[in-house]
Structures are given as structure tokens and as C-alpha cells.
PDB file of C-alpha atoms in Angstrom:
ATOM      1  CA  UNK A   1      74.359  92.739  47.073  1.00 97.00           C
ATOM      2  CA  UNK A   2      74.820  95.572  49.573  1.00 98.00           C
ATOM      3  CA  UNK A   3      77.920  97.290  50.892  1.00 98.00           C
ATOM      4  CA  UNK A   4      79.240  99.525  53.664  1.00 98.00           C
ATOM      5  CA  UNK A   5      82.487 101.468  54.013  1.00 98.00           C
ATOM      6  CA  UNK A   6      84.636 100.032  56.797  1.00 98.00           C
ATOM      7  CA  UNK A   7      87.805 102.151  56.714  1.00 96.00           C
ATOM      8  CA  UNK A   8      88.901 105.720  56.034  1.00 91.00           C
ATOM      9  CA  UNK A   9      89.678 105.242  52.350  1.00 95.00           C
ATOM     10  CA  UNK A  10      86.375 103.943  51.038  1.00 97.00           C
ATOM     11  CA  UNK A  11      86.924 100.176  51.211  1.00 98.00           C
ATOM     12  CA  UNK A  12      83.667  98.250  51.425  1.00 98.00           C
ATOM     13  CA  UNK A  13      82.474  95.157  53.229  1.00 98.00           C
ATOM     14  CA  UNK A  14      79.724  93.456  51.198  1.00 98.00           C
ATOM     15  CA  UNK A  15      76.922  91.027  51.802  1.00 98.00           C
ATOM     16  CA  UNK A  16      73.858  89.479  50.249  1.00 98.00           C
ATOM     17  CA  UNK A  17      70.625  89.119  52.150  1.00 97.00           C
ATOM     18  CA  UNK A  18      67.151  87.637  52.005  1.00 97.00           C
ATOM     19  CA  UNK A  19      64.095  89.407  53.435  1.00 97.00           C
ATOM     20  CA  UNK A  20      62.105  88.103  56.351  1.00 98.00           C
ATOM     21  CA  UNK A  21      61.137  88.552  59.945  1.00 97.00           C
ATOM     22  CA  UNK A  22      63.329  90.162  62.572  1.00 97.00           C
ATOM     23  CA  UNK A  23      65.546  89.652  64.442  1.00 97.00           C
ATOM     24  CA  UNK A  24      67.906  89.092  61.559  1.00 98.00           C
ATOM     25  CA  UNK A  25      70.298  86.194  61.406  1.00 98.00           C
ATOM     26  CA  UNK A  26      73.791  87.207  60.345  1.00 98.00           C
ATOM     27  CA  UNK A  27      76.047  84.452  59.002  1.00 98.00           C
ATOM     28  CA  UNK A  28      79.807  84.957  59.300  1.00 98.00           C
ATOM     29  CA  UNK A  29      82.321  82.670  57.584  1.00 98.00           C
ATOM     30  CA  UNK A  30      85.674  81.339  58.712  1.00 98.00           C
ATOM     31  CA  UNK A  31      89.237  81.999  57.589  1.00 98.00           C
ATOM     32  CA  UNK A  32      89.553  81.840  53.804  1.00 98.00           C
ATOM     33  CA  UNK A  33      85.847  81.164  53.324  1.00 98.00           C
ATOM     34  CA  UNK A  34      82.686  83.008  52.197  1.00 98.00           C
ATOM     35  CA  UNK A  35      79.417  83.286  54.091  1.00 98.00           C
ATOM     36  CA  UNK A  36      76.845  82.442  51.417  1.00 98.00           C
ATOM     37  CA  UNK A  37      78.812  79.391  50.290  1.00 98.00           C
ATOM     38  CA  UNK A  38      78.876  77.958  53.797  1.00 98.00           C
ATOM     39  CA  UNK A  39      75.436  78.986  55.032  1.00 98.00           C
ATOM     40  CA  UNK A  40      72.879  79.837  52.326  1.00 98.00           C
ATOM     41  CA  UNK A  41      71.837  76.214  51.829  1.00 97.00           C
ATOM     42  CA  UNK A  42      71.066  75.926  55.543  1.00 97.00           C
ATOM     43  CA  UNK A  43      69.289  79.276  55.865  1.00 97.00           C
ATOM     44  CA  UNK A  44      66.820  78.113  53.204  1.00 96.00           C
ATOM     45  CA  UNK A  45      65.772  75.025  55.184  1.00 97.00           C
ATOM     46  CA  UNK A  46      62.227  75.039  56.637  1.00 96.00           C
ATOM     47  CA  UNK A  47      63.535  75.368  60.205  1.00 95.00           C
ATOM     48  CA  UNK A  48      65.270  78.641  59.370  1.00 97.00           C
ATOM     49  CA  UNK A  49      63.373  80.073  56.406  1.00 95.00           C
ATOM     50  CA  UNK A  50      61.307  83.219  56.836  1.00 96.00           C
ATOM     51  CA  UNK A  51      63.866  85.193  58.804  1.00 97.00           C
ATOM     52  CA  UNK A  52      65.863  88.074  57.424  1.00 98.00           C
ATOM     53  CA  UNK A  53      69.292  86.584  56.695  1.00 98.00           C
ATOM     54  CA  UNK A  54      72.556  88.383  55.918  1.00 98.00           C
ATOM     55  CA  UNK A  55      75.580  86.593  54.481  1.00 98.00           C
ATOM     56  CA  UNK A  56      78.524  88.894  55.172  1.00 98.00           C
ATOM     57  CA  UNK A  57      81.984  88.452  53.648  1.00 98.00           C
ATOM     58  CA  UNK A  58      84.678  89.832  55.942  1.00 98.00           C
ATOM     59  CA  UNK A  59      87.331  92.199  54.547  1.00 98.00           C
ATOM     60  CA  UNK A  60      89.758  90.447  52.230  1.00 98.00           C
ATOM     61  CA  UNK A  61      87.348  87.580  51.612  1.00 98.00           C
ATOM     62  CA  UNK A  62      84.720  86.749  49.015  1.00 98.00           C
ATOM     63  CA  UNK A  63      83.110  89.823  47.473  1.00 98.00           C
ATOM     64  CA  UNK A  64      84.435  92.348  50.007  1.00 98.00           C
ATOM     65  CA  UNK A  65      87.303  94.741  49.360  1.00 98.00           C
ATOM     66  CA  UNK A  66      90.878  93.895  50.382  1.00 98.00           C
ATOM     67  CA  UNK A  67      92.866  97.040  51.227  1.00 98.00           C
ATOM     68  CA  UNK A  68      96.610  96.554  51.576  1.00 96.00           C
ATOM     69  CA  UNK A  69      96.933  98.869  54.578  1.00 96.00           C
ATOM     70  CA  UNK A  70      94.257  97.136  56.694  1.00 98.00           C
ATOM     71  CA  UNK A  71      95.359  95.072  59.695  1.00 98.00           C
ATOM     72  CA  UNK A  72      92.767  92.258  59.522  1.00 98.00           C
ATOM     73  CA  UNK A  73      92.832  91.692  63.289  1.00 98.00           C
ATOM     74  CA  UNK A  74      89.784  90.208  65.001  1.00 98.00           C
ATOM     75  CA  UNK A  75      88.871  93.643  66.318  1.00 98.00           C
ATOM     76  CA  UNK A  76      89.135  95.211  62.867  1.00 98.00           C
ATOM     77  CA  UNK A  77      87.043  92.450  61.326  1.00 98.00           C
ATOM     78  CA  UNK A  78      84.455  92.972  64.078  1.00 98.00           C
ATOM     79  CA  UNK A  79      84.347  96.710  63.403  1.00 98.00           C
ATOM     80  CA  UNK A  80      83.866  96.059  59.672  1.00 98.00           C
ATOM     81  CA  UNK A  81      81.022  93.676  60.479  1.00 98.00           C
ATOM     82  CA  UNK A  82      79.508  96.365  62.716  1.00 98.00           C
ATOM     83  CA  UNK A  83      79.656  98.821  59.800  1.00 98.00           C
ATOM     84  CA  UNK A  84      77.697  96.355  57.664  1.00 98.00           C
ATOM     85  CA  UNK A  85      75.036  95.855  60.322  1.00 98.00           C
ATOM     86  CA  UNK A  86      74.722  99.569  60.997  1.00 98.00           C
ATOM     87  CA  UNK A  87      74.257 100.261  57.291  1.00 98.00           C
ATOM     88  CA  UNK A  88      71.735  97.435  57.024  1.00 98.00           C
ATOM     89  CA  UNK A  89      69.775  98.823  59.976  1.00 98.00           C
ATOM     90  CA  UNK A  90      70.289  95.648  61.976  1.00 98.00           C
ATOM     91  CA  UNK A  91      70.325  95.491  65.769  1.00 98.00           C
ATOM     92  CA  UNK A  92      69.824  92.675  68.240  1.00 98.00           C
ATOM     93  CA  UNK A  93      70.787  90.112  65.613  1.00 98.00           C
ATOM     94  CA  UNK A  94      71.446  86.422  65.954  1.00 98.00           C
ATOM     95  CA  UNK A  95      75.037  85.892  64.823  1.00 98.00           C
ATOM     96  CA  UNK A  96      75.923  82.497  63.369  1.00 98.00           C
ATOM     97  CA  UNK A  97      79.703  82.348  63.139  1.00 98.00           C
ATOM     98  CA  UNK A  98      81.905  79.532  61.859  1.00 98.00           C
ATOM     99  CA  UNK A  99      85.504  79.096  63.012  1.00 97.00           C
ATOM    100  CA  UNK A 100      87.193  82.530  62.718  1.00 98.00           C
ATOM    101  CA  UNK A 101      83.773  84.021  62.040  1.00 98.00           C
ATOM    102  CA  UNK A 102      82.688  82.813  65.457  1.00 98.00           C
ATOM    103  CA  UNK A 103      85.668  84.571  67.017  1.00 98.00           C
ATOM    104  CA  UNK A 104      84.750  87.766  65.177  1.00 98.00           C
ATOM    105  CA  UNK A 105      81.148  87.413  66.382  1.00 98.00           C
ATOM    106  CA  UNK A 106      82.296  87.094  70.000  1.00 98.00           C
ATOM    107  CA  UNK A 107      84.468  90.187  69.695  1.00 98.00           C
ATOM    108  CA  UNK A 108      81.605  92.097  68.061  1.00 98.00           C
ATOM    109  CA  UNK A 109      79.246  91.154  70.884  1.00 98.00           C
ATOM    110  CA  UNK A 110      81.819  92.561  73.323  1.00 98.00           C
ATOM    111  CA  UNK A 111      82.450  95.783  71.387  1.00 98.00           C
ATOM    112  CA  UNK A 112      78.885  96.445  70.171  1.00 98.00           C
ATOM    113  CA  UNK A 113      76.424  94.645  72.465  1.00 98.00           C
ATOM    114  CA  UNK A 114      73.535  96.538  70.859  1.00 98.00           C
ATOM    115  CA  UNK A 115      74.032  94.563  67.660  1.00 98.00           C
ATOM    116  CA  UNK A 116      73.860  91.045  69.125  1.00 98.00           C
ATOM    117  CA  UNK A 117      71.066  89.163  70.915  1.00 98.00           C
ATOM    118  CA  UNK A 118      72.262  85.579  70.407  1.00 98.00           C
ATOM    119  CA  UNK A 119      75.407  83.748  69.349  1.00 98.00           C
ATOM    120  CA  UNK A 120      75.621  80.399  67.589  1.00 98.00           C
ATOM    121  CA  UNK A 121      79.283  79.471  67.266  1.00 98.00           C
ATOM    122  CA  UNK A 122      80.410  76.592  65.068  1.00 98.00           C
ATOM    123  CA  UNK A 123      83.801  75.346  66.241  1.00 98.00           C
ATOM    124  CA  UNK A 124      84.851  78.933  66.867  1.00 97.00           C
ATOM    125  CA  UNK A 125      88.425  79.686  67.895  1.00 97.00           C
ATOM    126  CA  UNK A 126      88.293  80.659  71.578  1.00 98.00           C
ATOM    127  CA  UNK A 127      91.967  80.704  72.529  1.00 97.00           C
ATOM    128  CA  UNK A 128      95.126  82.394  71.317  1.00 95.00           C
ATOM    129  CA  UNK A 129      97.964  80.344  69.844  1.00 93.00           C
ATOM    130  CA  UNK A 130      96.063  77.224  68.734  1.00 86.00           C
ATOM    131  CA  UNK A 131      97.945  73.981  68.064  1.00 83.00           C
ATOM    132  CA  UNK A 132     100.152  73.714  64.954  1.00 83.00           C
ATOM    133  CA  UNK A 133      97.505  71.513  63.291  1.00 77.00           C
ATOM    134  CA  UNK A 134      95.052  74.441  63.118  1.00 82.00           C
ATOM    135  CA  UNK A 135      94.632  75.987  59.694  1.00 87.00           C
ATOM    136  CA  UNK A 136      95.434  79.463  60.981  1.00 93.00           C
ATOM    137  CA  UNK A 137      98.662  78.213  62.548  1.00 91.00           C
ATOM    138  CA  UNK A 138      99.798  76.711  59.258  1.00 92.00           C
ATOM    139  CA  UNK A 139      99.202  79.946  57.361  1.00 96.00           C
ATOM    140  CA  UNK A 140     100.674  82.115  60.122  1.00 95.00           C
ATOM    141  CA  UNK A 141     103.829  79.977  60.231  1.00 94.00           C
ATOM    142  CA  UNK A 142     104.970  81.787  57.077  1.00 95.00           C
ATOM    143  CA  UNK A 143     106.157  85.377  57.158  1.00 97.00           C
ATOM    144  CA  UNK A 144     103.928  87.681  55.130  1.00 98.00           C
ATOM    145  CA  UNK A 145     106.608  88.011  52.457  1.00 98.00           C
ATOM    146  CA  UNK A 146     107.052  84.230  52.235  1.00 98.00           C
ATOM    147  CA  UNK A 147     103.318  83.691  52.025  1.00 97.00           C
ATOM    148  CA  UNK A 148     102.941  86.162  49.179  1.00 97.00           C
ATOM    149  CA  UNK A 149     105.974  84.707  47.391  1.00 97.00           C
ATOM    150  CA  UNK A 150     104.805  81.134  46.915  1.00 96.00           C
ATOM    151  CA  UNK A 151     103.365  80.199  50.303  1.00 96.00           C
ATOM    152  CA  UNK A 152      99.796  80.969  49.314  1.00 97.00           C
ATOM    153  CA  UNK A 153     100.014  78.700  46.270  1.00 96.00           C
ATOM    154  CA  UNK A 154     101.527  75.884  48.344  1.00 95.00           C
ATOM    155  CA  UNK A 155      98.778  76.176  50.959  1.00 96.00           C
ATOM    156  CA  UNK A 156      96.118  76.002  48.239  1.00 95.00           C
ATOM    157  CA  UNK A 157      97.676  72.759  47.018  1.00 94.00           C
ATOM    158  CA  UNK A 158      97.611  71.252  50.520  1.00 93.00           C
ATOM    159  CA  UNK A 159      94.091  72.063  51.698  1.00 93.00           C
ATOM    160  CA  UNK A 160      91.055  70.092  50.625  1.00 90.00           C
ATOM    161  CA  UNK A 161      88.953  71.099  47.617  1.00 94.00           C
ATOM    162  CA  UNK A 162      86.137  72.632  49.684  1.00 93.00           C
ATOM    163  CA  UNK A 163      88.370  75.071  51.527  1.00 95.00           C
ATOM    164  CA  UNK A 164      90.486  75.747  48.435  1.00 96.00           C
ATOM    165  CA  UNK A 165      87.367  76.735  46.472  1.00 97.00           C
ATOM    166  CA  UNK A 166      86.781  79.770  48.684  1.00 98.00           C
ATOM    167  CA  UNK A 167      90.386  80.366  49.731  1.00 97.00           C
ATOM    168  CA  UNK A 168      91.138  81.153  46.071  1.00 97.00           C
ATOM    169  CA  UNK A 169      88.733  84.097  46.442  1.00 96.00           C
ATOM    170  CA  UNK A 170      90.600  85.519  49.442  1.00 98.00           C
ATOM    171  CA  UNK A 171      93.375  88.060  49.015  1.00 98.00           C
ATOM    172  CA  UNK A 172      96.683  86.404  50.023  1.00 98.00           C
ATOM    173  CA  UNK A 173      97.828  89.333  52.157  1.00 98.00           C
ATOM    174  CA  UNK A 174      94.456  89.562  53.883  1.00 98.00           C
ATOM    175  CA  UNK A 175      94.392  85.806  54.416  1.00 98.00           C
ATOM    176  CA  UNK A 176      97.804  85.819  56.069  1.00 98.00           C
ATOM    177  CA  UNK A 177      97.094  88.833  58.273  1.00 98.00           C
ATOM    178  CA  UNK A 178      93.738  87.342  59.279  1.00 98.00           C
ATOM    179  CA  UNK A 179      95.469  84.098  60.264  1.00 97.00           C
ATOM    180  CA  UNK A 180      98.074  85.995  62.275  1.00 97.00           C
ATOM    181  CA  UNK A 181      95.343  88.005  63.996  1.00 97.00           C
ATOM    182  CA  UNK A 182      93.310  84.904  64.740  1.00 97.00           C
ATOM    183  CA  UNK A 183      96.327  83.136  66.182  1.00 96.00           C
ATOM    184  CA  UNK A 184      97.113  86.167  68.341  1.00 96.00           C
ATOM    185  CA  UNK A 185      93.540  86.325  69.576  1.00 97.00           C
ATOM    186  CA  UNK A 186      91.646  89.237  71.039  1.00 98.00           C
ATOM    187  CA  UNK A 187      92.219  91.179  74.249  1.00 96.00           C
ATOM    188  CA  UNK A 188      90.566  89.995  76.427  1.00 97.00           C
ATOM    189  CA  UNK A 189      90.756  86.600  74.785  1.00 98.00           C
ATOM    190  CA  UNK A 190      87.649  85.211  73.092  1.00 98.00           C
ATOM    191  CA  UNK A 191      86.937  82.503  75.686  1.00 98.00           C
ATOM    192  CA  UNK A 192      86.961  85.053  78.487  1.00 98.00           C
ATOM    193  CA  UNK A 193      84.631  87.344  76.568  1.00 98.00           C
ATOM    194  CA  UNK A 194      82.253  84.495  75.727  1.00 98.00           C
ATOM    195  CA  UNK A 195      81.823  83.362  79.327  1.00 98.00           C
ATOM    196  CA  UNK A 196      80.818  86.867  80.400  1.00 98.00           C
ATOM    197  CA  UNK A 197      78.375  87.807  77.638  1.00 98.00           C
ATOM    198  CA  UNK A 198      74.763  88.368  78.791  1.00 98.00           C
ATOM    199  CA  UNK A 199      73.155  86.811  75.689  1.00 98.00           C
ATOM    200  CA  UNK A 200      72.092  83.323  74.705  1.00 98.00           C
ATOM    201  CA  UNK A 201      75.170  81.419  73.560  1.00 98.00           C
ATOM    202  CA  UNK A 202      75.357  78.086  71.754  1.00 98.00           C
ATOM    203  CA  UNK A 203      78.610  76.359  70.837  1.00 98.00           C
ATOM    204  CA  UNK A 204      78.503  73.581  68.227  1.00 98.00           C
ATOM    205  CA  UNK A 205      81.267  70.982  68.202  1.00 98.00           C
ATOM    206  CA  UNK A 206      81.548  68.330  65.521  1.00 98.00           C
ATOM    207  CA  UNK A 207      81.534  64.830  66.951  1.00 97.00           C
ATOM    208  CA  UNK A 208      84.434  63.834  64.712  1.00 97.00           C
ATOM    209  CA  UNK A 209      86.525  66.749  66.010  1.00 96.00           C
ATOM    210  CA  UNK A 210      86.916  65.306  69.499  1.00 94.00           C
ATOM    211  CA  UNK A 211      85.996  66.802  72.845  1.00 94.00           C
ATOM    212  CA  UNK A 212      85.882  70.576  73.198  1.00 96.00           C
ATOM    213  CA  UNK A 213      88.549  71.904  75.545  1.00 95.00           C
ATOM    214  CA  UNK A 214      87.032  73.606  78.564  1.00 97.00           C
ATOM    215  CA  UNK A 215      83.490  72.541  77.709  1.00 98.00           C
ATOM    216  CA  UNK A 216      82.486  72.100  81.361  1.00 98.00           C
ATOM    217  CA  UNK A 217      83.584  75.621  82.277  1.00 98.00           C
ATOM    218  CA  UNK A 218      81.687  77.039  79.317  1.00 98.00           C
ATOM    219  CA  UNK A 219      78.546  75.203  80.385  1.00 98.00           C
ATOM    220  CA  UNK A 220      78.939  76.484  83.934  1.00 98.00           C
ATOM    221  CA  UNK A 221      79.032  80.003  82.458  1.00 98.00           C
ATOM    222  CA  UNK A 222      75.726  79.374  80.670  1.00 98.00           C
ATOM    223  CA  UNK A 223      77.031  78.433  77.227  1.00 98.00           C
ATOM    224  CA  UNK A 224      75.071  75.561  75.708  1.00 98.00           C
ATOM    225  CA  UNK A 225      77.591  73.143  74.224  1.00 98.00           C
ATOM    226  CA  UNK A 226      76.150  70.812  71.572  1.00 98.00           C
ATOM    227  CA  UNK A 227      78.120  67.940  70.090  1.00 97.00           C
ATOM    228  CA  UNK A 228      76.820  67.304  66.570  1.00 97.00           C
ATOM    229  CA  UNK A 229      77.122  63.675  65.441  1.00 97.00           C
ATOM    230  CA  UNK A 230      78.506  62.657  62.065  1.00 97.00           C
ATOM    231  CA  UNK A 231      80.226  66.011  61.627  1.00 98.00           C
ATOM    232  CA  UNK A 232      83.687  67.512  61.644  1.00 97.00           C
ATOM    233  CA  UNK A 233      84.754  71.143  61.507  1.00 96.00           C
ATOM    234  CA  UNK A 234      82.276  72.038  58.730  1.00 97.00           C
ATOM    235  CA  UNK A 235      79.118  71.001  60.548  1.00 98.00           C
ATOM    236  CA  UNK A 236      76.851  72.879  58.134  1.00 98.00           C
ATOM    237  CA  UNK A 237      78.069  70.613  55.312  1.00 98.00           C
ATOM    238  CA  UNK A 238      78.468  67.357  57.238  1.00 98.00           C
ATOM    239  CA  UNK A 239      75.145  67.405  59.095  1.00 98.00           C
ATOM    240  CA  UNK A 240      72.991  70.287  57.825  1.00 98.00           C
ATOM    241  CA  UNK A 241      69.806  69.025  59.463  1.00 97.00           C
ATOM    242  CA  UNK A 242      71.330  69.008  62.942  1.00 97.00           C
ATOM    243  CA  UNK A 243      73.027  72.331  62.263  1.00 98.00           C
ATOM    244  CA  UNK A 244      69.739  73.959  61.230  1.00 98.00           C
ATOM    245  CA  UNK A 245      67.974  72.667  64.340  1.00 97.00           C
ATOM    246  CA  UNK A 246      70.685  74.064  66.563  1.00 96.00           C
ATOM    247  CA  UNK A 247      70.539  77.460  64.862  1.00 97.00           C
ATOM    248  CA  UNK A 248      66.751  77.442  65.150  1.00 97.00           C
ATOM    249  CA  UNK A 249      66.998  76.535  68.826  1.00 94.00           C
ATOM    250  CA  UNK A 250      65.080  73.302  68.416  1.00 85.00           C
ATOM    251  CA  UNK A 251      67.950  70.821  68.501  1.00 72.00           C
TER     252      UNK A 251
END
């Protein structure tokens, strides 16, 4: 386990990593998740093995610190991720981001282009104010006080066992603020940033999730949109073989 300070009071973002060839692949989890849990099993597959791989937990999640005075916006998460990569001596990395982690990866590529050479986004949030059915919308529908006073426990009871397993590791305040920040989106918004980035970009959409809004416009901007069969939002669990091929650039 390694760590890097990401704020002015000594709070640390932490990650685990495996050695290998450069450029590194950096795996970034979604809201209420943890990177190694969602990605380590895929990074070990033959298609992806042999590359340096970092599994970073964003502030407030997993093994990273959870300061009460941190904002947990997409920009702040991106800056914390940049601190981890700078400390790790990583540049020109391939970022593999799931859901909110994909949004953070897009914002990082905009703010620190030196750190990113390729983006693989798994059902990343691209727009502000997603529909009420989105997980972030459900969490953000509570006020912070309501969420801390019973809302967090009620959400844990409602979500499925996979998400609950890692959501229990997230700080409730950080989880709520992250959801609010994700729902607010970045400025400029993530979709606009993504279409203008000068790096290879792949967007993975689970076949069971339905058509991706604005897919044609993304493809016109050079984003490769891949619909993964037999998969929903958690493509790396539902169809790990197809996910690994897409990350490797062979599928």
C-alpha cells in the first residue's frame, strides 16, 4: 500500500499496485466502491497482466482518508488522484474509470493532460443532473444532515449486496458529498471535456443498460463506443473477458 497527501492537513489518498511495464494502468472506482475490489481480478487476466497497475481509492472511499472539511467534488477527487500519480511517478497513464471514477478520470485528463495517455470509461457519468434512477441521484436527494442521521443506513438496506459491500467502507459524509458533486457535474461538463480530449478514448456500455445517450456524437468526436453483451453497469463483473479485451485494446 502506498499513499500521498492530497490536502493541506495531511490527509492521504491510498492505493495498491503491481509492478510491470509502462505505461501504467490506473484503475478508478465508482461512487461508494473500491478500486481493487472492482478491477484486480481483471488486471490479472492474461490480456492485461504484465503492466504496472495502480488501484486507487478516492478520498472518503476504501482505504483512503476521509477528512470532514473536504468538498469531494469531481475536481477535488481529480486533484487527489493527481497527487497519487505524482507521488507514484506516473505520467502518460491509461486510466480505467468506472461510473463516477470515469468522470473523475475525464476531469483529470482535462486538468492534468500530462498524466493521461488513454481513457477507458465504463458507464461513466457524462452529464450533470442524471435521472432520479441513478444511484448518485438517490443519495443526493437527502440533505447531508438527513443522510448522516439515518439516510446512509437506509440506502445500504436498499442497494444490492455487491454495492453495499464496498459502500459500507465509504464515509457517509464523503459518500453524500461525492454524490452531490457527481450530480452537479464538472465545469465544463464531462461530456464536453471528453469530446475535446486529444487522447485515445473508449466508452464501454453494458448491453443490458440500454442505448448510450449521445453515442453518435461521441463517435463523431473520435470516442470509440463499445456495447458489451451480457453486461449491466458493472461490466467488469458481468463480462470480465470482454471487459479485459476492451481495456487491452483487442476487443
